[in-house]
Amino acid sequence: MNKAAVGGGGGGGGPTAAAAVAAAQKQKTLLQRVDADVSNLVDNFSHLVNLARVNDPPVRNSQEAFQMEIRAARMVQAAESLRNLVSELKQTAIFSGFGSLNDNVDRQVAEFNRLEEGSERLLEKVGEQAAANLKELEAHYYSSVLRSSQGDDG
Amino acid sequence: MEESSRKRVAIDLDRLPIKRLNAIDEIGNEQFPPDVSNEDKRLGMLRRIDFSSIVADSIETRRNQKRTSKEAAPGPQQTWPWQGFVENLQLAHQELSVIIDLINTVEANDAVAVAGMQRPKQLPNEILSDLAVSAATKLQRLRNLGRYFKQSSKALEQRVSREARFYGSLIRLQQHWKVKRQRVSATSPGNEGFSFDLVDNTSSNTTILSHPLPNTLVHIVRETAGLLAIQRPQKSHQCISISYSASDFNSRNKKSLKRNIYKSDEILQANRKETLTDEDVNSWVKDTHSVLHEIHQSIFLQQVFDRVKHESYSPSPGIYVTGMREDFLQLAVGQDTSIYLSLVPFKKEDEFLDSMGHSQNTTNEHPHSDSSALVVINEKDMLNENNFGVPSPAGLEIYVMHIFHKNSVVRLKEKKISASRAAVAGQAAADSCGLSHFCKTIAHRIFSNKVLAEIERLVSRIPFVQLLSHPPWHSRTSSWSLSLKFPESVFHSACLSESSNNYDAKGLIRSQLHTKIVVKDDQVTVSGEGAPSTLCSFRISPNVSSVGSYGCDLDDLPLILLQQIAGRIIQWLHDEALIVGMKVRRDFLCLYFDLDQGDMLGLVARVDPDDVNGCISWWLIMEDALQDDGKFSTSTGEYKNRRFLGHLSLEALYFMLMDLVNVSTDNGFS
């Protein structure tokens, strides 16, 4: 959560005061949502446990059954809300993690530059080797028996 | 019965609701009856109801009925076994009817009201049974809740794992590609507004491109298993293809990765297996990355083609547009060669898909705007004659991409350095690496191949000449050199020891021929010793050597080279003759030996590029012929005092020179 806030707050390279305030507010909101969801889970579960007692009047038992269903649904809803919160955090990390993105871009650029230089050197090496091989082949050809016999015939 | 009941009904009137004075004492105090509460009143009224008469009447009625039944049925003395039960039920019915009347009266709140009511106390077994039922019901409810929680947890786990796969893949791909998010409200299932932006800001320039590229956004689709797939945009698999023949379109074969790609209107596949391993996800991500790379490459190629077309609009040297369509451009290169540029979709291994995803025939015999190829057509069909006449299409394809990529990088760097100088420097860069440069390169390659063919033809016919290649590593420059190594003479080392150091260097240099042929674009430049001009032919001094550079045409190149070679041989023979002390005189391709008594012997080189046996032939001319006209006379076809020596090697020429030395020595020549 702090990383998300820092990432969100660090966007743009040098956060302004408004951005920092917004990031803090967002962090606070997220924490509140988390707390609400977790407390919702705990409360509903505790109520659910309390409703597990068997009472005498069957009418009361039916009433408690409906309450238990409601508590269970609320628990699932709270869990779903937490999952959505996690998804939002992941999306925030993807789209607001400028620091890590910039670092990654720089790393990629350096890597590609290195590859480019390596390719250039390789090409030069290939060219030089090709030229050397060509020269050697020419020397071999002109000193070969085939060329010599051709000269004798000529 | 009813008459007796009516007679017995007494009328009882309630007291008037006024306070009656009970007594008055002597003092005068009035004594009223005490106030009776409402409940007391009711109770009093209840007590006043006398049911005894009614009960007695009922008993009397039963007795009478018994008597009548006995008198009416004097037959069998056996009684019905259920008679008593029926009588008891009838009595209970009567009692119940009385009670019901009472209850109705109470409900009407007419005479009496209910004071209180208590639930009858339950028995222990009843309590336990109720408790058991309640416990069982609650247990059932709890089990249902348990099943509900299990289903929910399973669904949540699946969703969490799906999201983990999706976002994990997205984060991994984000390291290589730019991810965008669009806030869309109503989307198709699996489309959450994420997309990859494949536009290349370094090479794109809206002022240069004739139209923006619409297929740079690749929408991301989340499959049911949580895997990340992409929607392939239209015309996202195209390439620039080059072919030598108009009917042979060399579309690139690409391995189809269908499982990662969806068409724009395709529905998500819901039959993906849920049990995916990490290896499956890794391979999926890699495949997606490969597909994105292909699409990015296709976009780059479209940009290249677009820039090629844009540059063809403006007149530039070397660019001759002879045809143009939407995805088709025809350029004339050189005098008799044409190039066709076009965008060709990738051809899959198993099927050929166009931009709409429909299968098409893989063989296209006639070019059209959608699937034409970049072809190099030589109108004189020189391809059939000489396979080296036209550069390799694959090489040209790579080169055109390299040119425009380099151009875009240069522009980007110029922009970074100075915004004000970007236009000037960029323009300069465009001149050196653009469509003009590309066309000139092709023209140069074709022309240089022709030059090389001519030189090789010459060298193949002259055994003692060697052709050396000097790659300049410039796309529009080619360079060769002809070398000729003369055999060492017996007197050469002695001369080296007697002469100065400067002459040593010159002598060493002169022992070889260095003629360099440089082709820049379509200009041929020959540089070497001995200019083929008449001025140099009259130079007498052997110490003067001229190294000149001059241009020539392709048709004149063989003759010029042969003249240089022959001239250099003559020069060598001249130097050797001087070393041995002979009086010699050089005249262009002739070497005259001064013999005794004024006689002169001439050794003449004849060059003929079309001579199959050898391009340089030698003639020996006696003094008579020289005295006649001083020139060769070939008009009559008969040569007097001339002898054809044939195509001699350098060793043979040297030996002949030595023989001439001996001849001159015998003649008393010193």
PDB file of N, CA and C in Angstrom, chain B residues 468-542:
ATOM      1  N   LEU B 468      41.920  -7.605 -57.891  1.00  0.00           N
ATOM      2  CA  LEU B 468      41.756  -7.574 -56.439  1.00  0.00           C
ATOM      3  C   LEU B 468      40.574  -6.668 -56.114  1.00  0.00           C
ATOM      4  N   SER B 469      39.763  -7.154 -55.197  1.00  0.00           N
ATOM      5  CA  SER B 469      38.605  -6.375 -54.769  1.00  0.00           C
ATOM      6  C   SER B 469      38.955  -5.586 -53.522  1.00  0.00           C
ATOM      7  N   HIS B 470      38.450  -4.378 -53.466  1.00  0.00           N
ATOM      8  CA  HIS B 470      38.656  -3.515 -52.298  1.00  0.00           C
ATOM      9  C   HIS B 470      37.309  -2.993 -51.846  1.00  0.00           C
ATOM     10  N   PRO B 471      36.654  -3.718 -50.984  1.00  0.00           N
ATOM     11  CA  PRO B 471      35.334  -3.256 -50.557  1.00  0.00           C
ATOM     12  C   PRO B 471      35.436  -1.968 -49.758  1.00  0.00           C
ATOM     13  N   PRO B 472      34.815  -0.914 -50.244  1.00  0.00           N
ATOM     14  CA  PRO B 472      34.893   0.354 -49.512  1.00  0.00           C
ATOM     15  C   PRO B 472      33.858   0.475 -48.405  1.00  0.00           C
ATOM     16  N   TRP B 473      32.938  -0.475 -48.299  1.00  0.00           N
ATOM     17  CA  TRP B 473      31.871  -0.465 -47.287  1.00  0.00           C
ATOM     18  C   TRP B 473      31.020   0.795 -47.415  1.00  0.00           C
ATOM     19  N   HIS B 474      30.861   1.205 -48.627  1.00  0.00           N
ATOM     20  CA  HIS B 474      29.889   2.262 -48.914  1.00  0.00           C
ATOM     21  C   HIS B 474      28.950   1.704 -49.965  1.00  0.00           C
ATOM     22  N   SER B 475      27.678   1.979 -49.777  1.00  0.00           N
ATOM     23  CA  SER B 475      26.700   1.303 -50.619  1.00  0.00           C
ATOM     24  C   SER B 475      26.758   1.771 -52.057  1.00  0.00           C
ATOM     25  N   ARG B 476      27.305   2.943 -52.322  1.00  0.00           N
ATOM     26  CA  ARG B 476      27.315   3.456 -53.694  1.00  0.00           C
ATOM     27  C   ARG B 476      28.729   3.608 -54.238  1.00  0.00           C
ATOM     28  N   THR B 477      29.653   2.880 -53.703  1.00  0.00           N
ATOM     29  CA  THR B 477      31.040   2.932 -54.169  1.00  0.00           C
ATOM     30  C   THR B 477      31.570   1.521 -54.257  1.00  0.00           C
ATOM     31  N   SER B 478      32.224   1.254 -55.351  1.00  0.00           N
ATOM     32  CA  SER B 478      32.862  -0.047 -55.545  1.00  0.00           C
ATOM     33  C   SER B 478      34.267   0.207 -56.054  1.00  0.00           C
ATOM     34  N   SER B 479      35.160  -0.651 -55.678  1.00  0.00           N
ATOM     35  CA  SER B 479      36.564  -0.411 -56.009  1.00  0.00           C
ATOM     36  C   SER B 479      37.253  -1.733 -56.286  1.00  0.00           C
ATOM     37  N   TRP B 480      38.026  -1.750 -57.335  1.00  0.00           N
ATOM     38  CA  TRP B 480      38.875  -2.902 -57.672  1.00  0.00           C
ATOM     39  C   TRP B 480      40.243  -2.376 -58.097  1.00  0.00           C
ATOM     40  N   SER B 481      41.151  -3.284 -58.153  1.00  0.00           N
ATOM     41  CA  SER B 481      42.466  -2.908 -58.638  1.00  0.00           C
ATOM     42  C   SER B 481      43.034  -4.064 -59.434  1.00  0.00           C
ATOM     43  N   LEU B 482      43.808  -3.691 -60.407  1.00  0.00           N
ATOM     44  CA  LEU B 482      44.501  -4.682 -61.233  1.00  0.00           C
ATOM     45  C   LEU B 482      45.966  -4.653 -60.845  1.00  0.00           C
ATOM     46  N   SER B 483      46.507  -5.803 -60.612  1.00  0.00           N
ATOM     47  CA  SER B 483      47.918  -5.876 -60.237  1.00  0.00           C
ATOM     48  C   SER B 483      48.638  -6.769 -61.213  1.00  0.00           C
ATOM     49  N   LEU B 484      49.873  -6.407 -61.387  1.00  0.00           N
ATOM     50  CA  LEU B 484      50.687  -7.105 -62.372  1.00  0.00           C
ATOM     51  C   LEU B 484      52.090  -7.164 -61.804  1.00  0.00           C
ATOM     52  N   LYS B 485      52.575  -8.327 -61.550  1.00  0.00           N
ATOM     53  CA  LYS B 485      53.893  -8.469 -60.959  1.00  0.00           C
ATOM     54  C   LYS B 485      54.854  -8.997 -62.006  1.00  0.00           C
ATOM     55  N   PHE B 486      55.817  -8.183 -62.249  1.00  0.00           N
ATOM     56  CA  PHE B 486      56.780  -8.564 -63.268  1.00  0.00           C
ATOM     57  C   PHE B 486      57.796  -9.542 -62.678  1.00  0.00           C
ATOM     58  N   PRO B 487      58.293 -10.377 -63.479  1.00  0.00           N
ATOM     59  CA  PRO B 487      59.309 -11.318 -62.990  1.00  0.00           C
ATOM     60  C   PRO B 487      60.597 -10.570 -62.679  1.00  0.00           C
ATOM     61  N   GLU B 488      61.321 -11.024 -61.674  1.00  0.00           N
ATOM     62  CA  GLU B 488      62.574 -10.384 -61.295  1.00  0.00           C
ATOM     63  C   GLU B 488      63.647 -10.737 -62.317  1.00  0.00           C
ATOM     64  N   SER B 489      64.364  -9.724 -62.624  1.00  0.00           N
ATOM     65  CA  SER B 489      65.429  -9.954 -63.605  1.00  0.00           C
ATOM     66  C   SER B 489      66.740 -10.226 -62.903  1.00  0.00           C
ATOM     67  N   VAL B 490      67.687 -10.700 -63.655  1.00  0.00           N
ATOM     68  CA  VAL B 490      69.011 -11.007 -63.095  1.00  0.00           C
ATOM     69  C   VAL B 490      69.719  -9.752 -62.686  1.00  0.00           C
ATOM     70  N   PHE B 491      69.522  -8.710 -63.417  1.00  0.00           N
ATOM     71  CA  PHE B 491      70.236  -7.466 -63.179  1.00  0.00           C
ATOM     72  C   PHE B 491      69.503  -6.569 -62.190  1.00  0.00           C
ATOM     73  N   HIS B 492      68.361  -6.992 -61.764  1.00  0.00           N
ATOM     74  CA  HIS B 492      67.537  -6.098 -60.929  1.00  0.00           C
ATOM     75  C   HIS B 492      68.210  -5.838 -59.604  1.00  0.00           C
ATOM     76  N   SER B 493      68.671  -6.892 -58.977  1.00  0.00           N
ATOM     77  CA  SER B 493      69.312  -6.729 -57.669  1.00  0.00           C
ATOM     78  C   SER B 493      70.596  -5.926 -57.792  1.00  0.00           C
ATOM     79  N   ALA B 494      71.327  -6.135 -58.873  1.00  0.00           N
ATOM     80  CA  ALA B 494      72.566  -5.365 -59.059  1.00  0.00           C
ATOM     81  C   ALA B 494      72.243  -3.897 -59.229  1.00  0.00           C
ATOM     82  N   CYS B 495      71.227  -3.602 -59.964  1.00  0.00           N
ATOM     83  CA  CYS B 495      70.838  -2.204 -60.143  1.00  0.00           C
ATOM     84  C   CYS B 495      70.394  -1.602 -58.830  1.00  0.00           C
ATOM     85  N   LEU B 496      69.755  -2.368 -58.033  1.00  0.00           N
ATOM     86  CA  LEU B 496      69.304  -1.837 -56.751  1.00  0.00           C
ATOM     87  C   LEU B 496      70.478  -1.465 -55.878  1.00  0.00           C
ATOM     88  N   SER B 497      71.523  -2.254 -55.939  1.00  0.00           N
ATOM     89  CA  SER B 497      72.666  -1.957 -55.084  1.00  0.00           C
ATOM     90  C   SER B 497      73.433  -0.748 -55.594  1.00  0.00           C
ATOM     91  N   GLU B 498      73.372  -0.457 -56.867  1.00  0.00           N
ATOM     92  CA  GLU B 498      74.150   0.656 -57.420  1.00  0.00           C
ATOM     93  C   GLU B 498      73.393   1.965 -57.353  1.00  0.00           C
ATOM     94  N   SER B 499      72.094   1.869 -57.411  1.00  0.00           N
ATOM     95  CA  SER B 499      71.324   3.119 -57.506  1.00  0.00           C
ATOM     96  C   SER B 499      71.009   3.659 -56.124  1.00  0.00           C
ATOM     97  N   SER B 500      70.411   4.870 -56.164  1.00  0.00           N
ATOM     98  CA  SER B 500      70.104   5.538 -54.902  1.00  0.00           C
ATOM     99  C   SER B 500      68.861   4.924 -54.256  1.00  0.00           C
ATOM    100  N   ASN B 501      68.615   5.399 -53.023  1.00  0.00           N
ATOM    101  CA  ASN B 501      67.462   4.861 -52.304  1.00  0.00           C
ATOM    102  C   ASN B 501      66.152   5.291 -52.942  1.00  0.00           C
ATOM    103  N   ASN B 502      66.167   6.496 -53.440  1.00  0.00           N
ATOM    104  CA  ASN B 502      64.928   6.942 -54.056  1.00  0.00           C
ATOM    105  C   ASN B 502      64.586   6.093 -55.257  1.00  0.00           C
ATOM    106  N   TYR B 503      65.601   5.821 -56.010  1.00  0.00           N
ATOM    107  CA  TYR B 503      65.344   4.979 -57.186  1.00  0.00           C
ATOM    108  C   TYR B 503      64.938   3.572 -56.750  1.00  0.00           C
ATOM    109  N   ASP B 504      65.484   3.127 -55.612  1.00  0.00           N
ATOM    110  CA  ASP B 504      65.080   1.802 -55.131  1.00  0.00           C
ATOM    111  C   ASP B 504      63.576   1.749 -54.930  1.00  0.00           C
ATOM    112  N   ALA B 505      63.061   2.817 -54.281  1.00  0.00           N
ATOM    113  CA  ALA B 505      61.625   2.804 -54.015  1.00  0.00           C
ATOM    114  C   ALA B 505      60.848   2.847 -55.310  1.00  0.00           C
ATOM    115  N   LYS B 506      61.369   3.713 -56.198  1.00  0.00           N
ATOM    116  CA  LYS B 506      60.655   3.828 -57.465  1.00  0.00           C
ATOM    117  C   LYS B 506      60.749   2.524 -58.250  1.00  0.00           C
ATOM    118  N   GLY B 507      61.906   1.936 -58.140  1.00  0.00           N
ATOM    119  CA  GLY B 507      62.046   0.691 -58.880  1.00  0.00           C
ATOM    120  C   GLY B 507      61.119  -0.398 -58.343  1.00  0.00           C
ATOM    121  N   LEU B 508      61.037  -0.450 -57.033  1.00  0.00           N
ATOM    122  CA  LEU B 508      60.152  -1.459 -56.463  1.00  0.00           C
ATOM    123  C   LEU B 508      58.717  -1.176 -56.854  1.00  0.00           C
ATOM    124  N   ILE B 509      58.386   0.111 -56.795  1.00  0.00           N
ATOM    125  CA  ILE B 509      57.020   0.452 -57.144  1.00  0.00           C
ATOM    126  C   ILE B 509      56.766   0.152 -58.615  1.00  0.00           C
ATOM    127  N   ARG B 510      57.769   0.403 -59.422  1.00  0.00           N
ATOM    128  CA  ARG B 510      57.559   0.207 -60.850  1.00  0.00           C
ATOM    129  C   ARG B 510      57.497  -1.259 -61.230  1.00  0.00           C
ATOM    130  N   SER B 511      57.940  -2.130 -60.358  1.00  0.00           N
ATOM    131  CA  SER B 511      57.917  -3.541 -60.724  1.00  0.00           C
ATOM    132  C   SER B 511      56.520  -4.102 -60.693  1.00  0.00           C
ATOM    133  N   GLN B 512      55.608  -3.357 -60.281  1.00  0.00           N
ATOM    134  CA  GLN B 512      54.244  -3.832 -60.221  1.00  0.00           C
ATOM    135  C   GLN B 512      53.341  -2.793 -60.853  1.00  0.00           C
ATOM    136  N   LEU B 513      52.189  -3.317 -61.237  1.00  0.00           N
ATOM    137  CA  LEU B 513      51.191  -2.422 -61.820  1.00  0.00           C
ATOM    138  C   LEU B 513      50.096  -2.200 -60.784  1.00  0.00           C
ATOM    139  N   HIS B 514      49.744  -0.967 -60.638  1.00  0.00           N
ATOM    140  CA  HIS B 514      48.637  -0.677 -59.733  1.00  0.00           C
ATOM    141  C   HIS B 514      47.657   0.202 -60.460  1.00  0.00           C
ATOM    142  N   THR B 515      46.666  -0.409 -60.930  1.00  0.00           N
ATOM    143  CA  THR B 515      45.589   0.336 -61.587  1.00  0.00           C
ATOM    144  C   THR B 515      44.334   0.138 -60.759  1.00  0.00           C
ATOM    145  N   LYS B 516      43.756   1.255 -60.383  1.00  0.00           N
ATOM    146  CA  LYS B 516      42.585   1.186 -59.503  1.00  0.00           C
ATOM    147  C   LYS B 516      41.366   1.663 -60.271  1.00  0.00           C
ATOM    148  N   ILE B 517      40.309   0.897 -60.137  1.00  0.00           N
ATOM    149  CA  ILE B 517      39.047   1.260 -60.788  1.00  0.00           C
ATOM    150  C   ILE B 517      38.040   1.518 -59.669  1.00  0.00           C
ATOM    151  N   VAL B 518      37.514   2.708 -59.660  1.00  0.00           N
ATOM    152  CA  VAL B 518      36.544   3.102 -58.637  1.00  0.00           C
ATOM    153  C   VAL B 518      35.259   3.489 -59.352  1.00  0.00           C
ATOM    154  N   VAL B 519      34.170   2.939 -58.864  1.00  0.00           N
ATOM    155  CA  VAL B 519      32.848   3.255 -59.416  1.00  0.00           C
ATOM    156  C   VAL B 519      32.037   3.922 -58.312  1.00  0.00           C
ATOM    157  N   LYS B 520      31.660   5.148 -58.547  1.00  0.00           N
ATOM    158  CA  LYS B 520      30.806   5.881 -57.617  1.00  0.00           C
ATOM    159  C   LYS B 520      29.513   6.188 -58.338  1.00  0.00           C
ATOM    160  N   ASP B 521      28.431   5.644 -57.787  1.00  0.00           N
ATOM    161  CA  ASP B 521      27.136   5.709 -58.459  1.00  0.00           C
ATOM    162  C   ASP B 521      27.285   5.102 -59.862  1.00  0.00           C
ATOM    163  N   ASP B 522      27.269   5.903 -60.903  1.00  0.00           N
ATOM    164  CA  ASP B 522      27.456   5.368 -62.255  1.00  0.00           C
ATOM    165  C   ASP B 522      28.649   6.005 -62.960  1.00  0.00           C
ATOM    166  N   GLN B 523      29.558   6.522 -62.162  1.00  0.00           N
ATOM    167  CA  GLN B 523      30.765   7.142 -62.709  1.00  0.00           C
ATOM    168  C   GLN B 523      31.944   6.212 -62.455  1.00  0.00           C
ATOM    169  N   VAL B 524      32.643   5.947 -63.549  1.00  0.00           N
ATOM    170  CA  VAL B 524      33.807   5.066 -63.453  1.00  0.00           C
ATOM    171  C   VAL B 524      35.048   5.931 -63.470  1.00  0.00           C
ATOM    172  N   THR B 525      35.933   5.684 -62.529  1.00  0.00           N
ATOM    173  CA  THR B 525      37.194   6.424 -62.438  1.00  0.00           C
ATOM    174  C   THR B 525      38.330   5.419 -62.434  1.00  0.00           C
ATOM    175  N   VAL B 526      39.242   5.652 -63.327  1.00  0.00           N
ATOM    176  CA  VAL B 526      40.402   4.764 -63.423  1.00  0.00           C
ATOM    177  C   VAL B 526      41.613   5.573 -63.018  1.00  0.00           C
ATOM    178  N   SER B 527      42.383   5.056 -62.125  1.00  0.00           N
ATOM    179  CA  SER B 527      43.600   5.749 -61.697  1.00  0.00           C
ATOM    180  C   SER B 527      44.745   4.762 -61.741  1.00  0.00           C
ATOM    181  N   GLY B 528      45.858   5.224 -62.280  1.00  0.00           N
ATOM    182  CA  GLY B 528      46.999   4.337 -62.369  1.00  0.00           C
ATOM    183  C   GLY B 528      48.130   5.004 -63.118  1.00  0.00           C
ATOM    184  N   GLU B 529      49.210   4.303 -63.344  1.00  0.00           N
ATOM    185  CA  GLU B 529      50.359   4.856 -64.035  1.00  0.00           C
ATOM    186  C   GLU B 529      50.095   4.880 -65.528  1.00  0.00           C
ATOM    187  N   GLY B 530      50.500   5.975 -66.105  1.00  0.00           N
ATOM    188  CA  GLY B 530      50.427   6.054 -67.555  1.00  0.00           C
ATOM    189  C   GLY B 530      49.076   6.430 -68.061  1.00  0.00           C
ATOM    190  N   ALA B 531      48.953   7.659 -68.391  1.00  0.00           N
ATOM    191  CA  ALA B 531      47.675   8.086 -68.946  1.00  0.00           C
ATOM    192  C   ALA B 531      47.605   7.677 -70.408  1.00  0.00           C
ATOM    193  N   PRO B 532      46.475   7.324 -70.880  1.00  0.00           N
ATOM    194  CA  PRO B 532      46.369   6.859 -72.284  1.00  0.00           C
ATOM    195  C   PRO B 532      46.334   8.003 -73.280  1.00  0.00           C
ATOM    196  N   SER B 533      47.017   9.051 -72.927  1.00  0.00           N
ATOM    197  CA  SER B 533      46.995  10.195 -73.841  1.00  0.00           C
ATOM    198  C   SER B 533      48.277  10.222 -74.667  1.00  0.00           C
ATOM    199  N   THR B 534      48.210  10.884 -75.752  1.00  0.00           N
ATOM    200  CA  THR B 534      49.376  10.937 -76.631  1.00  0.00           C
ATOM    201  C   THR B 534      50.497  11.745 -76.010  1.00  0.00           C
ATOM    202  N   LEU B 535      50.163  12.625 -75.116  1.00  0.00           N
ATOM    203  CA  LEU B 535      51.187  13.435 -74.472  1.00  0.00           C
ATOM    204  C   LEU B 535      52.139  12.548 -73.705  1.00  0.00           C
ATOM    205  N   CYS B 536      51.622  11.659 -72.953  1.00  0.00           N
ATOM    206  CA  CYS B 536      52.485  10.800 -72.162  1.00  0.00           C
ATOM    207  C   CYS B 536      53.255   9.825 -73.066  1.00  0.00           C
ATOM    208  N   SER B 537      52.712   9.555 -74.205  1.00  0.00           N
ATOM    209  CA  SER B 537      53.393   8.580 -75.052  1.00  0.00           C
ATOM    210  C   SER B 537      54.707   9.121 -75.579  1.00  0.00           C
ATOM    211  N   PHE B 538      54.867  10.417 -75.570  1.00  0.00           N
ATOM    212  CA  PHE B 538      56.096  10.980 -76.100  1.00  0.00           C
ATOM    213  C   PHE B 538      57.124  11.235 -75.016  1.00  0.00           C
ATOM    214  N   ARG B 539      56.840  10.831 -73.858  1.00  0.00           N
ATOM    215  CA  ARG B 539      57.823  11.035 -72.803  1.00  0.00           C
ATOM    216  C   ARG B 539      58.986  10.061 -73.028  1.00  0.00           C
ATOM    217  N   ILE B 540      60.118  10.622 -72.932  1.00  0.00           N
ATOM    218  CA  ILE B 540      61.285   9.802 -73.201  1.00  0.00           C
ATOM    219  C   ILE B 540      61.957   9.373 -71.910  1.00  0.00           C
ATOM    220  N   SER B 541      61.914  10.262 -70.954  1.00  0.00           N
ATOM    221  CA  SER B 541      62.629   9.982 -69.724  1.00  0.00           C
ATOM    222  C   SER B 541      61.970   8.818 -68.989  1.00  0.00           C
ATOM    223  N   PRO B 542      62.775   7.850 -68.633  1.00  0.00           N
ATOM    224  CA  PRO B 542      62.180   6.693 -67.970  1.00  0.00           C
ATOM    225  C   PRO B 542      61.885   6.937 -66.497  1.00  0.00           C
TER     226      PRO B 542
END
